[in-house]
PDB file of C-alpha atoms in Angstrom:
ATOM      1  CA  MET A 151      66.536  32.423  45.643  1.00  0.00           C
ATOM      2  CA  ARG A 152      67.050  28.703  45.488  1.00  0.00           C
ATOM      3  CA  THR A 153      66.650  28.576  49.438  1.00  0.00           C
ATOM      4  CA  GLY A 154      63.245  30.504  49.185  1.00  0.00           C
ATOM      5  CA  LEU A 155      61.881  28.257  46.492  1.00  0.00           C
ATOM      6  CA  ALA A 156      62.818  25.307  48.318  1.00  0.00           C
ATOM      7  CA  ARG A 157      61.329  26.117  51.724  1.00  0.00           C
ATOM      8  CA  ARG A 158      58.015  27.022  49.940  1.00  0.00           C
ATOM      9  CA  VAL A 159      58.167  23.552  48.182  1.00  0.00           C
ATOM     10  CA  LEU A 160      58.945  22.013  51.588  1.00  0.00           C
ATOM     11  CA  ALA A 161      55.850  23.906  53.368  1.00  0.00           C
ATOM     12  CA  ALA A 162      53.298  23.118  50.332  1.00  0.00           C
ATOM     13  CA  GLY A 163      54.367  19.291  50.771  1.00  0.00           C
ATOM     14  CA  LEU A 164      54.298  19.570  54.298  1.00  0.00           C
ATOM     15  CA  VAL A 165      50.806  21.179  54.315  1.00  0.00           C
ATOM     16  CA  SER A 166      49.594  18.667  51.948  1.00  0.00           C
ATOM     17  CA  LEU A 167      50.767  15.679  54.128  1.00  0.00           C
ATOM     18  CA  VAL A 168      48.884  17.166  57.345  1.00  0.00           C
ATOM     19  CA  ALA A 169      45.799  17.659  55.329  1.00  0.00           C
ATOM     20  CA  VAL A 170      45.736  13.982  53.877  1.00  0.00           C
ATOM     21  CA  ALA A 171      46.691  12.487  57.116  1.00  0.00           C
ATOM     22  CA  GLY A 172      44.476  14.352  59.148  1.00  0.00           C
ATOM     23  CA  CYS A 173      41.281  14.622  57.064  1.00  0.00           C
ATOM     24  CA  GLY A 174      38.972  13.937  60.162  1.00  0.00           C
ATOM     25  CA  VAL A 175      37.271  10.929  58.729  1.00  0.00           C
ATOM     26  CA  GLN A 176      37.390   8.236  61.382  1.00  0.00           C
ATOM     27  CA  PRO A 177      36.748   4.389  60.310  1.00  0.00           C
ATOM     28  CA  SER A 178      33.552   3.184  61.497  1.00  0.00           C
ATOM     29  CA  ASP A 179      31.007  -0.076  61.142  1.00  0.00           C
ATOM     30  CA  ALA A 180      28.202  -0.509  58.754  1.00  0.00           C
ATOM     31  CA  ILE A 181      25.514   1.879  59.620  1.00  0.00           C
ATOM     32  CA  PRO A 182      22.179   0.442  59.611  1.00  0.00           C
ATOM     33  CA  ALA A 183      19.799   1.869  57.054  1.00  0.00           C
ATOM     34  CA  GLY A 184      16.813  -0.061  57.240  1.00  0.00           C
ATOM     35  CA  ASP A 185      15.166  -2.943  55.541  1.00  0.00           C
ATOM     36  CA  PRO A 186      15.627  -3.437  51.912  1.00  0.00           C
ATOM     37  CA  PRO A 187      13.009  -2.436  49.600  1.00  0.00           C
ATOM     38  CA  SER A 188       9.970  -4.740  49.037  1.00  0.00           C
ATOM     39  CA  GLY A 189       7.009  -4.806  47.304  1.00  0.00           C
ATOM     40  CA  ALA A 190       5.688  -5.915  43.866  1.00  0.00           C
ATOM     41  CA  VAL A 191       7.969  -5.283  40.691  1.00  0.00           C
ATOM     42  CA  ALA A 192       5.978  -3.734  38.040  1.00  0.00           C
ATOM     43  CA  ARG A 193       5.328  -6.411  35.356  1.00  0.00           C
ATOM     44  CA  THR A 194       5.091  -5.807  31.565  1.00  0.00           C
ATOM     45  CA  THR A 195       2.787  -7.914  29.604  1.00  0.00           C
ATOM     46  CA  THR A 196       3.367  -8.809  25.983  1.00  0.00           C
ATOM     47  CA  ILE A 197       0.846  -8.108  23.141  1.00  0.00           C
ATOM     48  CA  THR A 198       0.708  -9.719  19.930  1.00  0.00           C
ATOM     49  CA  LEU A 199      -1.362  -8.246  17.439  1.00  0.00           C
ATOM     50  CA  TYR A 200      -1.563  -9.055  13.869  1.00  0.00           C
ATOM     51  CA  LEU A 201      -1.303  -6.339  11.214  1.00  0.00           C
ATOM     52  CA  VAL A 202      -0.723  -5.965   7.732  1.00  0.00           C
ATOM     53  CA  LYS A 203       2.360  -5.371   5.784  1.00  0.00           C
ATOM     54  CA  ASN A 204       2.390  -5.694   1.792  1.00  0.00           C
ATOM     55  CA  GLY A 205      -0.890  -7.593   1.783  1.00  0.00           C
ATOM     56  CA  ARG A 206       0.445 -10.276   4.228  1.00  0.00           C
ATOM     57  CA  LEU A 207      -0.138 -10.684   7.994  1.00  0.00           C
ATOM     58  CA  SER A 208       2.883  -9.465  10.248  1.00  0.00           C
ATOM     59  CA  ALA A 209       2.890 -10.232  13.987  1.00  0.00           C
ATOM     60  CA  VAL A 210       3.662  -7.135  16.001  1.00  0.00           C
ATOM     61  CA  THR A 211       4.702  -7.374  19.669  1.00  0.00           C
ATOM     62  CA  ARG A 212       3.803  -4.422  22.067  1.00  0.00           C
ATOM     63  CA  LEU A 213       4.066  -4.013  25.682  1.00  0.00           C
ATOM     64  CA  SER A 214       1.541  -3.100  28.457  1.00  0.00           C
ATOM     65  CA  GLY A 215       1.848  -2.183  31.984  1.00  0.00           C
ATOM     66  CA  ARG A 216      -0.968  -4.695  32.742  1.00  0.00           C
ATOM     67  CA  PRO A 217      -2.445  -7.841  30.926  1.00  0.00           C
ATOM     68  CA  LEU A 218      -5.339  -7.142  28.643  1.00  0.00           C
ATOM     69  CA  SER A 219      -8.650  -8.631  27.751  1.00  0.00           C
ATOM     70  CA  PRO A 220      -8.843 -10.377  24.550  1.00  0.00           C
ATOM     71  CA  ALA A 221     -11.688  -7.833  23.623  1.00  0.00           C
ATOM     72  CA  ASP A 222      -9.240  -4.926  24.682  1.00  0.00           C
ATOM     73  CA  THR A 223      -6.524  -6.516  22.289  1.00  0.00           C
ATOM     74  CA  LEU A 224      -8.730  -6.662  19.519  1.00  0.00           C
ATOM     75  CA  ALA A 225      -9.815  -3.057  20.228  1.00  0.00           C
ATOM     76  CA  LEU A 226      -5.951  -2.232  19.669  1.00  0.00           C
ATOM     77  CA  LEU A 227      -6.382  -4.071  16.541  1.00  0.00           C
ATOM     78  CA  ALA A 228      -9.128  -1.701  15.127  1.00  0.00           C
ATOM     79  CA  ALA A 229      -7.337   1.191  16.417  1.00  0.00           C
ATOM     80  CA  GLY A 230      -4.363   0.537  13.664  1.00  0.00           C
ATOM     81  CA  PRO A 231      -0.891   0.701  14.017  1.00  0.00           C
ATOM     82  CA  ALA A 232       1.125   3.080  16.172  1.00  0.00           C
ATOM     83  CA  GLY A 233       3.346   5.629  14.903  1.00  0.00           C
ATOM     84  CA  GLU A 234       6.627   3.501  14.665  1.00  0.00           C
ATOM     85  CA  GLU A 235       4.613   0.297  13.156  1.00  0.00           C
ATOM     86  CA  GLN A 236       2.924   3.091  10.623  1.00  0.00           C
ATOM     87  CA  ALA A 237       6.649   3.731   9.698  1.00  0.00           C
ATOM     88  CA  HIS A 238       7.671   0.397   9.051  1.00  0.00           C
ATOM     89  CA  GLY A 239       4.577   0.256   6.512  1.00  0.00           C
ATOM     90  CA  LEU A 240       2.256  -1.814   8.645  1.00  0.00           C
ATOM     91  CA  THR A 241      -1.713  -1.170   8.498  1.00  0.00           C
ATOM     92  CA  THR A 242      -4.756  -2.995   9.521  1.00  0.00           C
ATOM     93  CA  ASP A 243      -7.874  -4.176   7.548  1.00  0.00           C
ATOM     94  CA  VAL A 244      -9.845  -3.922  10.631  1.00  0.00           C
ATOM     95  CA  PRO A 245     -12.196  -0.889  10.535  1.00  0.00           C
ATOM     96  CA  PRO A 246     -12.508   1.090  14.031  1.00  0.00           C
ATOM     97  CA  GLU A 247     -16.146   0.653  13.534  1.00  0.00           C
ATOM     98  CA  ALA A 248     -16.106  -3.050  14.035  1.00  0.00           C
ATOM     99  CA  GLY A 249     -15.397  -2.807  17.986  1.00  0.00           C
ATOM    100  CA  PRO A 250     -16.436  -2.903  20.656  1.00  0.00           C
ATOM    101  CA  PHE A 251     -15.529  -6.645  20.537  1.00  0.00           C
ATOM    102  CA  SER A 252     -16.844  -9.481  23.064  1.00  0.00           C
ATOM    103  CA  VAL A 253     -14.804 -12.676  22.922  1.00  0.00           C
ATOM    104  CA  THR A 254     -16.164 -16.186  24.670  1.00  0.00           C
ATOM    105  CA  ALA A 255     -14.174 -18.875  25.039  1.00  0.00           C
ATOM    106  CA  GLU A 256     -15.792 -21.982  24.774  1.00  0.00           C
ATOM    107  CA  PRO A 257     -14.394 -25.283  26.412  1.00  0.00           C
ATOM    108  CA  THR A 258     -13.514 -26.883  23.203  1.00  0.00           C
ATOM    109  CA  GLY A 259     -10.636 -24.733  22.267  1.00  0.00           C
ATOM    110  CA  HIS A 260     -13.011 -22.566  20.546  1.00  0.00           C
ATOM    111  CA  LEU A 261     -13.390 -18.455  20.908  1.00  0.00           C
ATOM    112  CA  VAL A 262     -16.465 -16.512  19.319  1.00  0.00           C
ATOM    113  CA  VAL A 263     -15.205 -13.071  18.388  1.00  0.00           C
ATOM    114  CA  THR A 264     -18.671 -10.732  18.256  1.00  0.00           C
ATOM    115  CA  LEU A 265     -18.169  -7.272  16.386  1.00  0.00           C
ATOM    116  CA  SER A 266     -20.480  -4.533  16.299  1.00  0.00           C
ATOM    117  CA  THR A 267     -20.751  -4.553  12.559  1.00  0.00           C
ATOM    118  CA  ALA A 268     -21.682  -7.430  10.039  1.00  0.00           C
ATOM    119  CA  ALA A 269     -18.904 -10.308   9.956  1.00  0.00           C
ATOM    120  CA  ARG A 270     -19.412 -10.902   6.294  1.00  0.00           C
ATOM    121  CA  ASP A 271     -18.742  -6.998   5.401  1.00  0.00           C
ATOM    122  CA  LEU A 272     -15.181  -7.916   6.715  1.00  0.00           C
ATOM    123  CA  SER A 273     -12.168  -8.456   4.048  1.00  0.00           C
ATOM    124  CA  THR A 274     -10.690 -11.684   4.238  1.00  0.00           C
ATOM    125  CA  LEU A 275      -7.489 -10.332   5.618  1.00  0.00           C
ATOM    126  CA  ALA A 276      -9.618  -8.372   8.469  1.00  0.00           C
ATOM    127  CA  VAL A 277     -10.999 -11.666   9.445  1.00  0.00           C
ATOM    128  CA  GLU A 278      -7.382 -13.448   9.495  1.00  0.00           C
ATOM    129  CA  GLN A 279      -6.183 -10.478  11.574  1.00  0.00           C
ATOM    130  CA  ILE A 280      -8.750 -10.916  13.995  1.00  0.00           C
ATOM    131  CA  VAL A 281      -8.497 -14.877  14.143  1.00  0.00           C
ATOM    132  CA  CYS A 282      -4.718 -14.885  14.733  1.00  0.00           C
ATOM    133  CA  THR A 283      -4.763 -11.582  17.286  1.00  0.00           C
ATOM    134  CA  ALA A 284      -7.735 -13.490  19.255  1.00  0.00           C
ATOM    135  CA  ALA A 285      -5.774 -16.788  18.863  1.00  0.00           C
ATOM    136  CA  ALA A 286      -2.575 -15.267  20.081  1.00  0.00           C
ATOM    137  CA  THR A 287      -4.505 -14.413  23.588  1.00  0.00           C
ATOM    138  CA  THR A 288      -4.612 -17.745  24.366  1.00  0.00           C
ATOM    139  CA  PRO A 289      -2.175 -20.156  25.611  1.00  0.00           C
ATOM    140  CA  GLU A 290      -3.369 -22.876  23.747  1.00  0.00           C
ATOM    141  CA  SER A 291      -2.494 -23.756  20.042  1.00  0.00           C
ATOM    142  CA  PRO A 292      -4.110 -24.143  17.650  1.00  0.00           C
ATOM    143  CA  VAL A 293      -7.537 -22.533  18.732  1.00  0.00           C
ATOM    144  CA  GLN A 294     -10.461 -22.191  16.253  1.00  0.00           C
ATOM    145  CA  VAL A 295     -11.984 -18.628  16.216  1.00  0.00           C
ATOM    146  CA  THR A 296     -15.228 -17.775  14.747  1.00  0.00           C
ATOM    147  CA  VAL A 297     -15.968 -14.190  13.804  1.00  0.00           C
ATOM    148  CA  ALA A 298     -19.592 -13.073  14.452  1.00  0.00           C
ATOM    149  CA  GLY A 299     -21.757 -10.058  14.100  1.00  0.00           C
ATOM    150  CA  ALA A 300     -25.223  -8.640  12.776  1.00  0.00           C
ATOM    151  CA  GLY A 301     -26.460 -12.263  12.716  1.00  0.00           C
ATOM    152  CA  GLN A 302     -23.664 -13.515  10.560  1.00  0.00           C
ATOM    153  CA  SER A 303     -20.305 -15.712  11.229  1.00  0.00           C
ATOM    154  CA  VAL A 304     -17.165 -16.346   9.398  1.00  0.00           C
ATOM    155  CA  GLY A 305     -15.487 -19.438  10.498  1.00  0.00           C
ATOM    156  CA  PRO A 306     -14.571 -21.525  12.709  1.00  0.00           C
ATOM    157  CA  ARG A 307     -10.977 -20.864  11.522  1.00  0.00           C
ATOM    158  CA  ASN A 308      -7.094 -21.225  12.551  1.00  0.00           C
ATOM    159  CA  CYS A 309      -4.769 -18.727  12.318  1.00  0.00           C
ATOM    160  CA  PRO A 310      -2.851 -19.888   9.285  1.00  0.00           C
ATOM    161  CA  ARG A 311       0.207 -18.408  11.143  1.00  0.00           C
ATOM    162  CA  ARG A 312      -0.057 -20.343  14.249  1.00  0.00           C
ATOM    163  CA  ARG A 313      -0.664 -23.956  13.182  1.00  0.00           C
TER     164      ARG A 313
END
């Protein structure tokens, strides 16, 4: 009995050795596969909105697949917080009907944001949201912002958070 078991173990070992030694893979040089990938890398742009939490301004950063104009950024502000932002207690005082917006940059570091509604009908917090969000779209700091609409204007003002 022992010799039969020994022969089977020896045979299995020899079969394994032959299989490993003769698997048929031959060494080779590097195989050319063409040029490496090229092209533009998709960039993400950071957008800062000033939303409201507990009656105070709160800067919120969002990512966008493309740069947005100041007017488009203000449209996001008027649209209000996204789901996760709402879950964190953020709101907006800027009414949706304030848009569409137009933003004009003047050479003296001054922006004029024109609303589709009366500027003086906005709450103080809404004006601050617009001023700070518009100011965040420019690399200059501080920038003065005038909010205008329906023949009325508020400002010029600086963002109290960007001084």
